[in-house]
PDB file of C-alpha atoms in Angstrom:
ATOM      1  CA  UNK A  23     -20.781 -30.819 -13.006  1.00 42.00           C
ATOM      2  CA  UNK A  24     -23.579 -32.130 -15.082  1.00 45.00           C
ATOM      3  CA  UNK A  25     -22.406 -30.657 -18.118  1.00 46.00           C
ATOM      4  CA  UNK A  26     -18.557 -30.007 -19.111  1.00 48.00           C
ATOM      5  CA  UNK A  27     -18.988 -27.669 -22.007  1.00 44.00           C
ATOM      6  CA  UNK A  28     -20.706 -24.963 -19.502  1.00 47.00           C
ATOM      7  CA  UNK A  29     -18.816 -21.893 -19.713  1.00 54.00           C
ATOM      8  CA  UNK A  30     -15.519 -24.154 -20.926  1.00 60.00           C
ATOM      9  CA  UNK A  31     -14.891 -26.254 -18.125  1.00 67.00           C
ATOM     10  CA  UNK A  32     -12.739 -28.872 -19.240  1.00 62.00           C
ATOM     11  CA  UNK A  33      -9.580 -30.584 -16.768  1.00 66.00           C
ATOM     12  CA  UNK A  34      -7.733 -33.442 -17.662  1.00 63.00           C
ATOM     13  CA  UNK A  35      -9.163 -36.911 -16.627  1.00 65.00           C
ATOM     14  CA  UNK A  36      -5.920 -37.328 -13.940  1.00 62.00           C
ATOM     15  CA  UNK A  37      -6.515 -33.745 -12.044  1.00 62.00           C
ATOM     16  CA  UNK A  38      -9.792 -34.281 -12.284  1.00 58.00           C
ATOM     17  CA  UNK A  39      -9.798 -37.630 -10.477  1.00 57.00           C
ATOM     18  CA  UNK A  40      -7.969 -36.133  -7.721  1.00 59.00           C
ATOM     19  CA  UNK A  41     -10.585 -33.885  -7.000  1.00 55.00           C
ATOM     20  CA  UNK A  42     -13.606 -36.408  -7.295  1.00 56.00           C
ATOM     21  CA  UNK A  43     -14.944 -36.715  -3.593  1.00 56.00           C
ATOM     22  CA  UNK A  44     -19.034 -37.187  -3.294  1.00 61.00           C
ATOM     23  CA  UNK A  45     -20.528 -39.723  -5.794  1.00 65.00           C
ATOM     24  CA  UNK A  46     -18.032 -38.274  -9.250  1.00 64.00           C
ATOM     25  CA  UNK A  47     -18.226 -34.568  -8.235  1.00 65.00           C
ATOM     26  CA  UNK A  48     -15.470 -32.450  -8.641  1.00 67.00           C
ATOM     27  CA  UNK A  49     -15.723 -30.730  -5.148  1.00 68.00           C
ATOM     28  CA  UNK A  50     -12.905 -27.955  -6.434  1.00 71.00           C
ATOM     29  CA  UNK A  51     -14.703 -26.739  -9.459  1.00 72.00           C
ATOM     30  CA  UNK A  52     -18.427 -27.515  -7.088  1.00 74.00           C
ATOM     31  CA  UNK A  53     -17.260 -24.998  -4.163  1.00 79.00           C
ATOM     32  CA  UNK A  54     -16.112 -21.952  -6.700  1.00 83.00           C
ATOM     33  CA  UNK A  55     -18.631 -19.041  -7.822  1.00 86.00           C
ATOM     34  CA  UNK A  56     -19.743 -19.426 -11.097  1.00 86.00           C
ATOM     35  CA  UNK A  57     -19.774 -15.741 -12.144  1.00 89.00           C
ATOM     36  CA  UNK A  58     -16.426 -15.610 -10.394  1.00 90.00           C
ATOM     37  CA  UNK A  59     -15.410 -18.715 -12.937  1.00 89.00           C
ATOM     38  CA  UNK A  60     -16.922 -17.403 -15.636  1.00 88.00           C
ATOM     39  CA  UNK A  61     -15.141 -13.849 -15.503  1.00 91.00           C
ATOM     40  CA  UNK A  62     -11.713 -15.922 -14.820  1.00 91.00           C
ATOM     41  CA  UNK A  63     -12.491 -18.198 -17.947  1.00 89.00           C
ATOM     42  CA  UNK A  64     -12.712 -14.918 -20.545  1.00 90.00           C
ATOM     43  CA  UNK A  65      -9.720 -13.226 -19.075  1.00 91.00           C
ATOM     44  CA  UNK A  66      -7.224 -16.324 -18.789  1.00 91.00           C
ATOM     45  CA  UNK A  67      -8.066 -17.125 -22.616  1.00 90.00           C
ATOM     46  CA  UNK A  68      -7.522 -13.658 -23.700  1.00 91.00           C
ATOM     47  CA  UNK A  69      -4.529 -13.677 -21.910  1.00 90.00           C
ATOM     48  CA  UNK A  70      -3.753 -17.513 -23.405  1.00 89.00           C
ATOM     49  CA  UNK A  71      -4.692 -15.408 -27.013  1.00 88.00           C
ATOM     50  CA  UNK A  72      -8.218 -16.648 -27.845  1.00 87.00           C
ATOM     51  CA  UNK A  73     -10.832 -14.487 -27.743  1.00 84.00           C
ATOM     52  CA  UNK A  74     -13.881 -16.505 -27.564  1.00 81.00           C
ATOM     53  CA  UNK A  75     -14.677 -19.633 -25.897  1.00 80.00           C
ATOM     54  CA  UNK A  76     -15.938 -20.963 -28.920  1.00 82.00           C
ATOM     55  CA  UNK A  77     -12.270 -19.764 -30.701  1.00 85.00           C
ATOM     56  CA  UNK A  78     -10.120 -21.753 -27.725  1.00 84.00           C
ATOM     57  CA  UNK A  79      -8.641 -25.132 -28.121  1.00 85.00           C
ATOM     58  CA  UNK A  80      -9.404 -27.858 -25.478  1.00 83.00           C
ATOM     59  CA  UNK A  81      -5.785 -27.379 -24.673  1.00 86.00           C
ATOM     60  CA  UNK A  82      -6.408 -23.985 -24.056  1.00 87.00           C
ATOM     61  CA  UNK A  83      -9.631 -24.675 -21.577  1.00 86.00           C
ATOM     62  CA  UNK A  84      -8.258 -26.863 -19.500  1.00 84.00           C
ATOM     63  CA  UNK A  85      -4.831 -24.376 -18.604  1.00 88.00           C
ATOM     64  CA  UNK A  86      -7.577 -21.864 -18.155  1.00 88.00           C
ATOM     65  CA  UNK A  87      -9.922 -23.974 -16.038  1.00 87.00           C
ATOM     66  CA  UNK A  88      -6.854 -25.065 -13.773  1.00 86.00           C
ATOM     67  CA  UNK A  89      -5.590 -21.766 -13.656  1.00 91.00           C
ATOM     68  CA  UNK A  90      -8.649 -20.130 -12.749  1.00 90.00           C
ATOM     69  CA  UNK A  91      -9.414 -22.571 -10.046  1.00 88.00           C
ATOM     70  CA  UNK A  92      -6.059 -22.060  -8.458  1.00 90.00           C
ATOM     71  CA  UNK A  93      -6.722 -18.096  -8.647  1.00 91.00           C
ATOM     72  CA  UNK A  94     -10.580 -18.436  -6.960  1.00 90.00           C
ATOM     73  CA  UNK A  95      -9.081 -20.973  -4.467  1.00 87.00           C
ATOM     74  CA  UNK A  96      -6.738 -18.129  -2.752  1.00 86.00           C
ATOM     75  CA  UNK A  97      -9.085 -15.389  -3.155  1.00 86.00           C
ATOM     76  CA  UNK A  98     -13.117 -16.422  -3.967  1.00 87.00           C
ATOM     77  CA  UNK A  99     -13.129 -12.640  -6.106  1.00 88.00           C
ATOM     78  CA  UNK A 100      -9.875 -12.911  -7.586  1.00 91.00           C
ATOM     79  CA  UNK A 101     -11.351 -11.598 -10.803  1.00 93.00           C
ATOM     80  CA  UNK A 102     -13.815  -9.021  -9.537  1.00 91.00           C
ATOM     81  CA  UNK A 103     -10.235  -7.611  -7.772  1.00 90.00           C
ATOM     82  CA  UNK A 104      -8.398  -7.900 -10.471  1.00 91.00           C
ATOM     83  CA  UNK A 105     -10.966  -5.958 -12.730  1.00 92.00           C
ATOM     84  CA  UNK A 106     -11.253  -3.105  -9.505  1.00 90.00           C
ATOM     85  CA  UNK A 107      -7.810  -2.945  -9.570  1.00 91.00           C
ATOM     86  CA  UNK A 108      -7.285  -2.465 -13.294  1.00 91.00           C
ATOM     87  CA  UNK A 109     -10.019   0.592 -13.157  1.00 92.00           C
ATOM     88  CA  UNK A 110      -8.901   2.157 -10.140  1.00 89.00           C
ATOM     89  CA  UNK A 111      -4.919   2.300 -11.069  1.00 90.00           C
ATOM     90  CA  UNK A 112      -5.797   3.266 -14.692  1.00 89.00           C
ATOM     91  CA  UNK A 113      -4.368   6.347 -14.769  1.00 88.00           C
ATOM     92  CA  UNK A 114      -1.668   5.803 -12.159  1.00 86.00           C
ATOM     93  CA  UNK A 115       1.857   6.701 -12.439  1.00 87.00           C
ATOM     94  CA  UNK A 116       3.162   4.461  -9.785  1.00 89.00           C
ATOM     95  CA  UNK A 117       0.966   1.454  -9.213  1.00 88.00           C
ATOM     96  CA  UNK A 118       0.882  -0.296  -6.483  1.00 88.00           C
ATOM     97  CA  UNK A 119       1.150  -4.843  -7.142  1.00 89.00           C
ATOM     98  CA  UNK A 120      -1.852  -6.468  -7.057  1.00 86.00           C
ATOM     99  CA  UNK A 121      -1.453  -8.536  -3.967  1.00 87.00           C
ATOM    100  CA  UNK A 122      -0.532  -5.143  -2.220  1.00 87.00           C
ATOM    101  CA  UNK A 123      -4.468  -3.978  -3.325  1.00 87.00           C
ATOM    102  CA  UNK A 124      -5.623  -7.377  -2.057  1.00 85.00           C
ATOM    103  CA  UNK A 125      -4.241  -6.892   1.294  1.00 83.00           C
ATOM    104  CA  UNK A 126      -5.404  -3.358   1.440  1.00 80.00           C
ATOM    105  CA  UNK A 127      -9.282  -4.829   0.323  1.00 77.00           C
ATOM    106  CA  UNK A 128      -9.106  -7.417   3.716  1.00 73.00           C
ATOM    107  CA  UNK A 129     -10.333  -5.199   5.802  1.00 64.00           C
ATOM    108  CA  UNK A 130     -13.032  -4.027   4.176  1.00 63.00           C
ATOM    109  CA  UNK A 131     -14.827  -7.895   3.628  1.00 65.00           C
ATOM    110  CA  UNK A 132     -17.955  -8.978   5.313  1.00 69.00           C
ATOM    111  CA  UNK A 133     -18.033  -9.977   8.737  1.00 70.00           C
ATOM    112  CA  UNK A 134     -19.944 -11.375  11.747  1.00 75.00           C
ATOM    113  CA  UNK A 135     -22.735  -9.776  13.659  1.00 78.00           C
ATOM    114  CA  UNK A 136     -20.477  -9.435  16.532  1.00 77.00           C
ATOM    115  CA  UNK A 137     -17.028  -8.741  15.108  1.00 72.00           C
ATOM    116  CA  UNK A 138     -15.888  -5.238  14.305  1.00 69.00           C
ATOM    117  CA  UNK A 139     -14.213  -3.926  11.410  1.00 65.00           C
ATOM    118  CA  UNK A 140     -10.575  -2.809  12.027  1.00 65.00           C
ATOM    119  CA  UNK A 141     -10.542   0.635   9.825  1.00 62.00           C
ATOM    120  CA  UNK A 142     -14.040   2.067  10.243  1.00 60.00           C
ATOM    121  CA  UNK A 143     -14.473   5.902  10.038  1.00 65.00           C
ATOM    122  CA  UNK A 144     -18.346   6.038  10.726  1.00 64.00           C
ATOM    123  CA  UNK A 145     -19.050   7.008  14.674  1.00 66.00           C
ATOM    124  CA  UNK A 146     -21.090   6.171  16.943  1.00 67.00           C
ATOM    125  CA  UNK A 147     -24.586   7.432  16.822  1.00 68.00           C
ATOM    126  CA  UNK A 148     -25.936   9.484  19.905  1.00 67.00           C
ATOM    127  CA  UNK A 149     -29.350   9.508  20.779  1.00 72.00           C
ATOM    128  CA  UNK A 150     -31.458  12.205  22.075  1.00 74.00           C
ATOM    129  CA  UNK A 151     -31.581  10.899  25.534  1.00 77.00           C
ATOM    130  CA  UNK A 152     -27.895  10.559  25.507  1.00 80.00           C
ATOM    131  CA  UNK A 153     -27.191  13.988  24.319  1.00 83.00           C
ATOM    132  CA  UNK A 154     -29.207  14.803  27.593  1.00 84.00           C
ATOM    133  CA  UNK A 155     -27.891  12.942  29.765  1.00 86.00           C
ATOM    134  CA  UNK A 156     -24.507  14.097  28.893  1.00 87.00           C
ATOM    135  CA  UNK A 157     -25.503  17.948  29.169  1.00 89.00           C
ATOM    136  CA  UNK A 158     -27.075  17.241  32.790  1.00 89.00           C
ATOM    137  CA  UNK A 159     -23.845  15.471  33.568  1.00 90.00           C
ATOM    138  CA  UNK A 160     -21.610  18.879  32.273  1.00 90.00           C
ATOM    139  CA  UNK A 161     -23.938  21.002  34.425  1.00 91.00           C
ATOM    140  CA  UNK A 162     -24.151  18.900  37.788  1.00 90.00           C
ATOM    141  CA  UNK A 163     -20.120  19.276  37.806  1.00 89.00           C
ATOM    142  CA  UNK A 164     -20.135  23.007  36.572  1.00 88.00           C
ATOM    143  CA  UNK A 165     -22.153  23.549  40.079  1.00 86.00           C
ATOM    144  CA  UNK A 166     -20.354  20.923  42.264  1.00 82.00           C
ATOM    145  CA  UNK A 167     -17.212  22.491  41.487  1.00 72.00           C
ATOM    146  CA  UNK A 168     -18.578  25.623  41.970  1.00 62.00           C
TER     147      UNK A 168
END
């Protein structure tokens, strides 16, 4: 990355090498969604107890960077889930854990052109000319049983 103070990235100089693959660039932090990182960064310093970037030690960035990295390499929206699933079980008296939620949310990811989705509750569209051909077909064996 061009610049290591955008939005707090900052990892050691020995995890950092291991990651270095085309011409110096950190390929882990290069294949991540920056709004994803950026949401990941705020919530893993409040959680580390600094509420600003500006406020957070450069201890404190690079735990969050590696943390957040880890959490985006499992799941490329960890923190977009993770800020449904807060809203959604606000009020909940039994929640259910968050990698429960996660697995309930696979289903419902994009897909190919040709591949189906597994729980879909929309039906089939008829056509006109269907809806005729079926009512010919209901009448022609009303009179041929007849």
């Amino acid at each position: 990355m061009a610049n290591d103070n955008f939005y707090g990235y900052k990892r050691s100089p020995k995890k950092r090498a291991k990651a270095l693959d085309y011409k110096g660039v950190d390929m882990e932090f290069e294949s991540v969604n920056p709004y994803e990182f950026k949401k990941g960064m705020y919530c893993e310093l409040n959680k580390l107890g600094a509420a600003t970037l500006r406020e957070s030690d450069e201890e404190q960035r690079e735990k969050a960077t590696e943390t957040v990295l880890k959490n985006l390499k499992d799941v490329p929206a960890y923190y977009s889930y993770m800020e449904h699933y807060e809203v959604t079980t606000r009020n909940m008296d039994r929640k259910p854990s968050f990698k429960t939620f996660l697995k309930e949310l696979e289903g419902h990811s994009m897909k190919e052109i040709g591949e189906k989705f597994t729980e879909d509750k929309m039906k089939e569209i008829k056509l006109k000319e269907n809806i005729r051909a079926e009512v010919r077909n209901k009448i022609n064996e009303l009179f041929k049983t007849k």
